[in-house]
PDB file of C-alpha atoms in Angstrom:
ATOM      1  CA  ALA A   1      -1.783 151.980 120.411  1.00 59.00           C
ATOM      2  CA  VAL A   2      -4.588 153.558 119.528  1.00 67.00           C
ATOM      3  CA  PRO A   3      -5.316 152.199 115.079  1.00 66.00           C
ATOM      4  CA  GLN A   4      -5.178 154.665 112.177  1.00 72.00           C
ATOM      5  CA  GLY A   5      -8.387 153.654 110.849  1.00 74.00           C
ATOM      6  CA  ILE A   6     -10.910 150.781 110.993  1.00 80.00           C
ATOM      7  CA  VAL A   7      -9.828 149.021 107.250  1.00 79.00           C
ATOM      8  CA  SER A   8      -6.843 149.244 105.129  1.00 78.00           C
ATOM      9  CA  VAL A   9      -5.411 148.597 101.714  1.00 76.00           C
ATOM     10  CA  PRO A  10      -3.240 145.430 101.863  1.00 74.00           C
ATOM     11  CA  ALA A  11       0.494 146.657 100.418  1.00 75.00           C
ATOM     12  CA  GLY A  12       1.867 144.964  97.294  1.00 75.00           C
ATOM     13  CA  ILE A  13       3.867 142.527  96.599  1.00 79.00           C
ATOM     14  CA  GLY A  14       5.798 143.467  93.669  1.00 78.00           C
ATOM     15  CA  GLU A  15       9.302 144.302  95.780  1.00 80.00           C
ATOM     16  CA  THR A  16       8.972 140.416  97.326  1.00 80.00           C
ATOM     17  CA  PHE A  17       7.675 138.262  94.084  1.00 86.00           C
ATOM     18  CA  LEU A  18       9.814 136.105  92.788  1.00 84.00           C
ATOM     19  CA  LYS A  19      13.151 137.410  93.957  1.00 83.00           C
ATOM     20  CA  LEU A  20      15.246 134.826  94.074  1.00 83.00           C
ATOM     21  CA  GLU A  21      18.989 133.893  93.094  1.00 83.00           C
ATOM     22  CA  ILE A  22      18.111 130.779  90.715  1.00 83.00           C
ATOM     23  CA  LEU A  23      21.556 130.068  90.094  1.00 85.00           C
ATOM     24  CA  TYR A  24      23.162 131.250  93.407  1.00 85.00           C
ATOM     25  CA  PRO A  25      23.301 127.217  94.156  1.00 84.00           C
ATOM     26  CA  PHE A  26      24.682 126.740  91.089  1.00 86.00           C
ATOM     27  CA  HIS A  27      27.520 129.095  91.489  1.00 85.00           C
ATOM     28  CA  HIS A  28      27.993 128.441  95.249  1.00 84.00           C
ATOM     29  CA  LEU A  29      27.383 124.975  95.972  1.00 81.00           C
ATOM     30  CA  THR A  30      29.648 124.742  98.583  1.00 81.00           C
ATOM     31  CA  ALA A  31      28.209 127.497 100.167  1.00 81.00           C
ATOM     32  CA  ALA A  32      24.472 127.051  99.462  1.00 82.00           C
ATOM     33  CA  LEU A  33      24.344 122.906 100.019  1.00 80.00           C
ATOM     34  CA  PRO A  34      24.395 123.169 104.521  1.00 76.00           C
ATOM     35  CA  VAL A  35      21.717 125.682 103.689  1.00 79.00           C
ATOM     36  CA  ILE A  36      19.314 123.448 101.806  1.00 82.00           C
ATOM     37  CA  LEU A  37      19.892 120.531 103.546  1.00 78.00           C
ATOM     38  CA  THR A  38      18.818 122.668 106.413  1.00 75.00           C
ATOM     39  CA  LEU A  39      16.012 124.300 105.569  1.00 80.00           C
ATOM     40  CA  LEU A  40      14.639 120.596 103.707  1.00 81.00           C
ATOM     41  CA  ILE A  41      15.718 118.696 107.378  1.00 77.00           C
ATOM     42  CA  LEU A  42      14.349 121.826 109.242  1.00 78.00           C
ATOM     43  CA  ASP A  43      10.604 121.877 106.986  1.00 82.00           C
ATOM     44  CA  LEU A  44       9.802 117.785 106.310  1.00 82.00           C
ATOM     45  CA  PHE A  45      10.050 117.279 109.822  1.00 78.00           C
ATOM     46  CA  ASP A  46       8.872 119.898 111.248  1.00 81.00           C
ATOM     47  CA  SER A  47       6.193 118.995 109.226  1.00 85.00           C
ATOM     48  CA  ILE A  48       5.856 115.325 109.625  1.00 83.00           C
ATOM     49  CA  GLY A  49       5.675 116.293 113.472  1.00 79.00           C
ATOM     50  CA  THR A  50       2.758 118.425 113.178  1.00 83.00           C
ATOM     51  CA  LEU A  51       0.488 116.291 111.332  1.00 86.00           C
ATOM     52  CA  VAL A  52       1.222 113.379 113.140  1.00 83.00           C
ATOM     53  CA  GLY A  53       0.040 114.896 115.687  1.00 81.00           C
ATOM     54  CA  LEU A  54      -2.599 116.829 114.618  1.00 83.00           C
ATOM     55  CA  SER A  55      -4.058 113.948 112.990  1.00 85.00           C
ATOM     56  CA  ARG A  56      -4.340 111.626 116.033  1.00 82.00           C
ATOM     57  CA  ARG A  57      -5.637 114.192 118.116  1.00 80.00           C
ATOM     58  CA  ALA A  58      -8.466 114.771 115.391  1.00 80.00           C
ATOM     59  CA  LYS A  59      -8.486 110.545 115.566  1.00 82.00           C
ATOM     60  CA  LEU A  60      -7.672 110.390 111.991  1.00 81.00           C
ATOM     61  CA  VAL A  61      -5.046 107.685 111.964  1.00 83.00           C
ATOM     62  CA  ASP A  62      -5.617 104.217 111.483  1.00 82.00           C
ATOM     63  CA  GLU A  63      -5.343 101.313 113.559  1.00 79.00           C
ATOM     64  CA  ASN A  64      -1.841 100.894 114.001  1.00 76.00           C
ATOM     65  CA  GLY A  65      -1.704 104.258 114.732  1.00 74.00           C
ATOM     66  CA  ASN A  66      -0.658 105.697 110.898  1.00 79.00           C
ATOM     67  CA  MET A  67      -1.774 108.856 109.668  1.00 83.00           C
ATOM     68  CA  PRO A  68      -3.852 108.052 106.053  1.00 83.00           C
ATOM     69  CA  ASN A  69      -2.263 109.656 102.902  1.00 84.00           C
ATOM     70  CA  MET A  70       0.439 111.102 104.219  1.00 85.00           C
ATOM     71  CA  GLY A  71       2.381 111.560 100.768  1.00 86.00           C
ATOM     72  CA  LYS A  72      -0.118 113.438  99.858  1.00 89.00           C
ATOM     73  CA  ALA A  73      -0.535 116.077 102.684  1.00 87.00           C
ATOM     74  CA  LEU A  74       3.104 116.384 102.595  1.00 89.00           C
ATOM     75  CA  THR A  75       3.082 117.191  98.902  1.00 91.00           C
ATOM     76  CA  ALA A  76       0.390 119.922  99.620  1.00 89.00           C
ATOM     77  CA  ASP A  77       2.647 120.881 102.232  1.00 89.00           C
ATOM     78  CA  SER A  78       5.440 120.974  99.637  1.00 89.00           C
ATOM     79  CA  ILE A  79       4.016 122.971  97.213  1.00 91.00           C
ATOM     80  CA  ALA A  80       2.527 125.433  99.433  1.00 89.00           C
ATOM     81  CA  THR A  81       6.192 125.908 100.470  1.00 88.00           C
ATOM     82  CA  MET A  82       7.603 126.531  97.147  1.00 89.00           C
ATOM     83  CA  GLY A  83       4.425 129.169  96.139  1.00 89.00           C
ATOM     84  CA  GLY A  84       4.893 130.942  99.741  1.00 87.00           C
ATOM     85  CA  ALA A  85       9.284 131.681  98.514  1.00 86.00           C
ATOM     86  CA  LEU A  86       8.261 132.316  95.209  1.00 88.00           C
ATOM     87  CA  LEU A  87       5.385 135.296  97.196  1.00 86.00           C
ATOM     88  CA  GLY A  88       8.591 136.024  99.307  1.00 84.00           C
ATOM     89  CA  THR A  89       6.404 135.847 102.107  1.00 82.00           C
ATOM     90  CA  SER A  90       6.850 133.256 105.154  1.00 80.00           C
ATOM     91  CA  THR A  91       6.914 129.726 104.759  1.00 80.00           C
ATOM     92  CA  THR A  92       3.661 128.608 104.374  1.00 83.00           C
ATOM     93  CA  THR A  93       3.450 125.177 105.904  1.00 83.00           C
ATOM     94  CA  SER A  94       1.160 123.268 108.191  1.00 82.00           C
ATOM     95  CA  TYR A  95       1.243 125.005 111.819  1.00 80.00           C
ATOM     96  CA  ILE A  96       0.738 123.208 115.470  1.00 76.00           C
ATOM     97  CA  GLU A  97      -1.751 126.299 115.457  1.00 76.00           C
ATOM     98  CA  SER A  98      -4.346 124.122 113.762  1.00 81.00           C
ATOM     99  CA  ALA A  99      -4.712 122.014 117.046  1.00 79.00           C
ATOM    100  CA  VAL A 100      -6.957 124.647 118.227  1.00 77.00           C
ATOM    101  CA  GLY A 101      -9.613 124.190 114.937  1.00 81.00           C
ATOM    102  CA  ILE A 102      -9.391 120.422 115.852  1.00 81.00           C
ATOM    103  CA  GLU A 103     -10.636 121.190 119.157  1.00 77.00           C
ATOM    104  CA  SER A 104     -13.243 123.435 117.920  1.00 79.00           C
ATOM    105  CA  GLY A 105     -14.329 120.420 116.212  1.00 82.00           C
ATOM    106  CA  GLY A 106     -13.156 121.050 112.688  1.00 80.00           C
ATOM    107  CA  LYS A 107     -11.257 117.909 111.312  1.00 75.00           C
ATOM    108  CA  THR A 108     -12.516 118.764 107.424  1.00 79.00           C
ATOM    109  CA  GLY A 109     -11.736 121.053 104.580  1.00 80.00           C
ATOM    110  CA  LEU A 110     -13.870 123.306 104.996  1.00 86.00           C
ATOM    111  CA  THR A 111     -12.042 124.499 108.272  1.00 84.00           C
ATOM    112  CA  ALA A 112      -9.118 125.420 106.018  1.00 83.00           C
ATOM    113  CA  ILE A 113     -11.104 126.862 103.643  1.00 89.00           C
ATOM    114  CA  VAL A 114     -13.221 129.656 106.759  1.00 88.00           C
ATOM    115  CA  CYS A 115      -9.368 130.042 107.849  1.00 86.00           C
ATOM    116  CA  GLY A 116      -8.057 131.129 104.298  1.00 87.00           C
ATOM    117  CA  ILE A 117     -11.603 133.814 104.301  1.00 91.00           C
ATOM    118  CA  CYS A 118     -10.764 135.095 107.223  1.00 88.00           C
ATOM    119  CA  PHE A 119      -6.861 135.789 106.746  1.00 86.00           C
ATOM    120  CA  LEU A 120      -8.079 137.583 103.607  1.00 87.00           C
ATOM    121  CA  LEU A 121     -10.174 139.542 105.720  1.00 87.00           C
ATOM    122  CA  ALA A 122      -7.741 140.176 108.301  1.00 85.00           C
ATOM    123  CA  LEU A 123      -5.553 141.460 105.208  1.00 84.00           C
ATOM    124  CA  ILE A 124      -8.198 144.661 105.248  1.00 85.00           C
ATOM    125  CA  PHE A 125      -9.170 145.091 109.226  1.00 84.00           C
ATOM    126  CA  THR A 126      -4.888 145.170 110.048  1.00 81.00           C
ATOM    127  CA  PRO A 127      -5.673 148.312 111.518  1.00 82.00           C
ATOM    128  CA  ILE A 128      -8.071 146.940 114.182  1.00 81.00           C
ATOM    129  CA  LEU A 129      -6.079 143.815 114.907  1.00 78.00           C
ATOM    130  CA  THR A 130      -2.450 144.785 114.899  1.00 78.00           C
ATOM    131  CA  ILE A 131      -4.257 146.065 118.608  1.00 80.00           C
ATOM    132  CA  VAL A 132      -4.694 142.530 119.668  1.00 79.00           C
ATOM    133  CA  PRO A 133      -1.044 141.334 121.555  1.00 80.00           C
ATOM    134  CA  ALA A 134       0.529 138.306 120.555  1.00 76.00           C
ATOM    135  CA  VAL A 135      -0.128 136.538 124.138  1.00 82.00           C
ATOM    136  CA  ALA A 136      -3.805 137.175 123.770  1.00 80.00           C
ATOM    137  CA  THR A 137      -3.526 133.229 122.333  1.00 75.00           C
ATOM    138  CA  ALA A 138      -1.163 131.893 124.704  1.00 80.00           C
ATOM    139  CA  PRO A 139      -4.611 130.479 126.974  1.00 81.00           C
ATOM    140  CA  ALA A 140      -5.845 128.444 123.973  1.00 73.00           C
ATOM    141  CA  LEU A 141      -2.126 127.215 123.070  1.00 74.00           C
ATOM    142  CA  VAL A 142      -2.002 126.218 126.815  1.00 81.00           C
ATOM    143  CA  MET A 143      -4.897 124.363 126.041  1.00 75.00           C
ATOM    144  CA  VAL A 144      -4.425 122.711 122.902  1.00 72.00           C
ATOM    145  CA  GLY A 145      -1.107 121.654 124.899  1.00 76.00           C
ATOM    146  CA  VAL A 146      -2.914 119.800 127.904  1.00 78.00           C
ATOM    147  CA  PHE A 147      -5.742 118.122 125.132  1.00 72.00           C
ATOM    148  CA  MET A 148      -2.731 116.941 123.155  1.00 70.00           C
ATOM    149  CA  SER A 149      -0.928 115.607 126.012  1.00 78.00           C
ATOM    150  CA  GLN A 150      -3.807 112.839 126.411  1.00 73.00           C
ATOM    151  CA  GLY A 151      -1.398 111.159 124.049  1.00 72.00           C
ATOM    152  CA  LEU A 152       1.273 110.281 126.662  1.00 79.00           C
ATOM    153  CA  LYS A 153      -1.318 107.391 127.817  1.00 78.00           C
ATOM    154  CA  GLU A 154      -0.144 105.484 124.898  1.00 77.00           C
ATOM    155  CA  LEU A 155       3.657 105.055 126.260  1.00 83.00           C
ATOM    156  CA  ASN A 156       4.955 102.079 127.514  1.00 84.00           C
ATOM    157  CA  PHE A 157       5.837 103.283 131.144  1.00 85.00           C
ATOM    158  CA  ASP A 158       7.268 100.188 131.924  1.00 86.00           C
ATOM    159  CA  ASP A 159      10.191 100.662 129.247  1.00 86.00           C
ATOM    160  CA  LEU A 160      12.276 103.460 129.863  1.00 86.00           C
ATOM    161  CA  SER A 161      13.963 103.192 126.321  1.00 87.00           C
ATOM    162  CA  GLU A 162      10.571 104.149 125.276  1.00 87.00           C
ATOM    163  CA  VAL A 163       9.724 107.093 128.093  1.00 89.00           C
ATOM    164  CA  ALA A 164      13.258 108.678 128.762  1.00 90.00           C
ATOM    165  CA  PRO A 165      13.126 109.732 124.836  1.00 90.00           C
ATOM    166  CA  ALA A 166      10.146 110.583 124.383  1.00 89.00           C
ATOM    167  CA  PHE A 167       9.946 113.106 127.275  1.00 90.00           C
ATOM    168  CA  LEU A 168      13.789 114.564 126.054  1.00 91.00           C
ATOM    169  CA  THR A 169      11.205 115.627 123.306  1.00 88.00           C
ATOM    170  CA  MET A 170       8.550 117.248 124.870  1.00 87.00           C
ATOM    171  CA  ILE A 171      11.307 118.998 127.235  1.00 90.00           C
ATOM    172  CA  MET A 172      13.176 119.873 123.993  1.00 89.00           C
ATOM    173  CA  ILE A 173      10.326 120.783 121.964  1.00 84.00           C
ATOM    174  CA  PRO A 174       9.751 124.532 123.872  1.00 84.00           C
ATOM    175  CA  LEU A 175      13.492 124.822 124.839  1.00 89.00           C
ATOM    176  CA  THR A 176      14.604 124.645 121.652  1.00 86.00           C
ATOM    177  CA  PHE A 177      11.704 126.700 120.394  1.00 82.00           C
ATOM    178  CA  SER A 178      11.086 123.860 117.525  1.00 80.00           C
ATOM    179  CA  ILE A 179       8.973 120.298 117.118  1.00 76.00           C
ATOM    180  CA  THR A 180      12.039 119.765 114.751  1.00 77.00           C
ATOM    181  CA  GLU A 181      15.024 119.952 116.766  1.00 83.00           C
ATOM    182  CA  GLY A 182      12.626 118.017 119.494  1.00 86.00           C
ATOM    183  CA  ILE A 183      12.484 115.256 117.364  1.00 83.00           C
ATOM    184  CA  GLY A 184      15.423 115.207 116.697  1.00 86.00           C
ATOM    185  CA  ILE A 185      17.659 115.120 120.011  1.00 90.00           C
ATOM    186  CA  GLY A 186      14.507 112.541 121.210  1.00 90.00           C
ATOM    187  CA  LEU A 187      14.685 110.310 117.953  1.00 88.00           C
ATOM    188  CA  VAL A 188      18.723 110.471 118.171  1.00 91.00           C
ATOM    189  CA  VAL A 189      18.771 109.576 121.943  1.00 92.00           C
ATOM    190  CA  TYR A 190      16.062 106.174 120.843  1.00 91.00           C
ATOM    191  CA  VAL A 191      18.527 105.528 118.879  1.00 92.00           C
ATOM    192  CA  ALA A 192      21.806 105.442 120.859  1.00 92.00           C
ATOM    193  CA  VAL A 193      19.679 104.196 123.544  1.00 91.00           C
ATOM    194  CA  MET A 194      18.437 101.054 121.880  1.00 91.00           C
ATOM    195  CA  LEU A 195      22.081 100.270 120.242  1.00 91.00           C
ATOM    196  CA  LEU A 196      23.711 100.860 124.107  1.00 91.00           C
ATOM    197  CA  LEU A 197      20.863  97.868 125.400  1.00 89.00           C
ATOM    198  CA  ASN A 198      21.308  95.648 122.267  1.00 89.00           C
ATOM    199  CA  ARG A 199      18.216  96.106 120.967  1.00 88.00           C
ATOM    200  CA  PHE A 200      18.958  97.135 117.376  1.00 84.00           C
ATOM    201  CA  LYS A 201      16.584  95.334 115.827  1.00 85.00           C
ATOM    202  CA  GLU A 202      13.348  96.866 117.205  1.00 86.00           C
ATOM    203  CA  ILE A 203      14.477  99.680 115.419  1.00 87.00           C
ATOM    204  CA  PRO A 204      12.548 100.337 112.113  1.00 84.00           C
ATOM    205  CA  LEU A 205      15.042 101.496 109.052  1.00 86.00           C
ATOM    206  CA  PHE A 206      13.872 104.468 109.156  1.00 81.00           C
ATOM    207  CA  SER A 207      14.739 105.592 112.035  1.00 85.00           C
ATOM    208  CA  TYR A 208      18.232 104.875 111.312  1.00 88.00           C
ATOM    209  CA  LEU A 209      18.132 106.709 108.523  1.00 86.00           C
ATOM    210  CA  VAL A 210      16.470 109.709 110.075  1.00 83.00           C
ATOM    211  CA  ALA A 211      18.870 109.796 112.806  1.00 88.00           C
ATOM    212  CA  VAL A 212      21.517 109.902 110.671  1.00 88.00           C
ATOM    213  CA  LEU A 213      20.523 112.905 108.568  1.00 83.00           C
ATOM    214  CA  PHE A 214      19.683 115.182 112.224  1.00 85.00           C
ATOM    215  CA  LEU A 215      23.679 114.202 113.222  1.00 86.00           C
ATOM    216  CA  VAL A 216      24.431 115.786 109.897  1.00 82.00           C
ATOM    217  CA  TYR A 217      22.670 117.932 110.426  1.00 78.00           C
ATOM    218  CA  TYR A 218      23.802 119.142 113.658  1.00 80.00           C
ATOM    219  CA  ALA A 219      27.470 118.633 112.489  1.00 80.00           C
ATOM    220  CA  LEU A 220      26.464 121.186 110.114  1.00 72.00           C
ATOM    221  CA  LYS A 221      24.976 123.509 112.553  1.00 70.00           C
TER     222      LYS A 221
END
């Protein structure tokens, strides 16, 4: 479609700002609790999966493969998510598309600041940007997937109990259109396989806890 102009005035947020029913969960706890737990699990593990994947690609992990200051990153993510809810916007969280910036060499907060400025400018130049189809980002995301798949070399291919859940996770993420769903299915299968092989002592306690949370999540769906 031909744009009607070059610039436009962004619409206000008066219709969505602070339009929350704060007391609803207290008056309808049985109806609200499953929704709250579902959103919690989805957002938490989607953020964890995204942050871990991005930090490893950016080589920001320690010698054990763990992301330093994960708690601070999740705190910032949660505050942004709550802020987005108060504003009535879509979820303001970490996105795997940030890998595009990493592959371009961005590994500091300056990258986020530049992206934020570009988003502000995009509000003004919305008429022009709307003519760019969503599929235009596909080639860049495909290349990001190729780059991130290099992490497969860290798998122990001699241990099927490690490889099978990992590949199942890779398959289920695109099939379910959700990082959280893929991680959840892969983790539940991993714990189940390790239990069947009588290797329960090798499973971290956190993995048991997360697997149970995902089983509860699937039961509530």
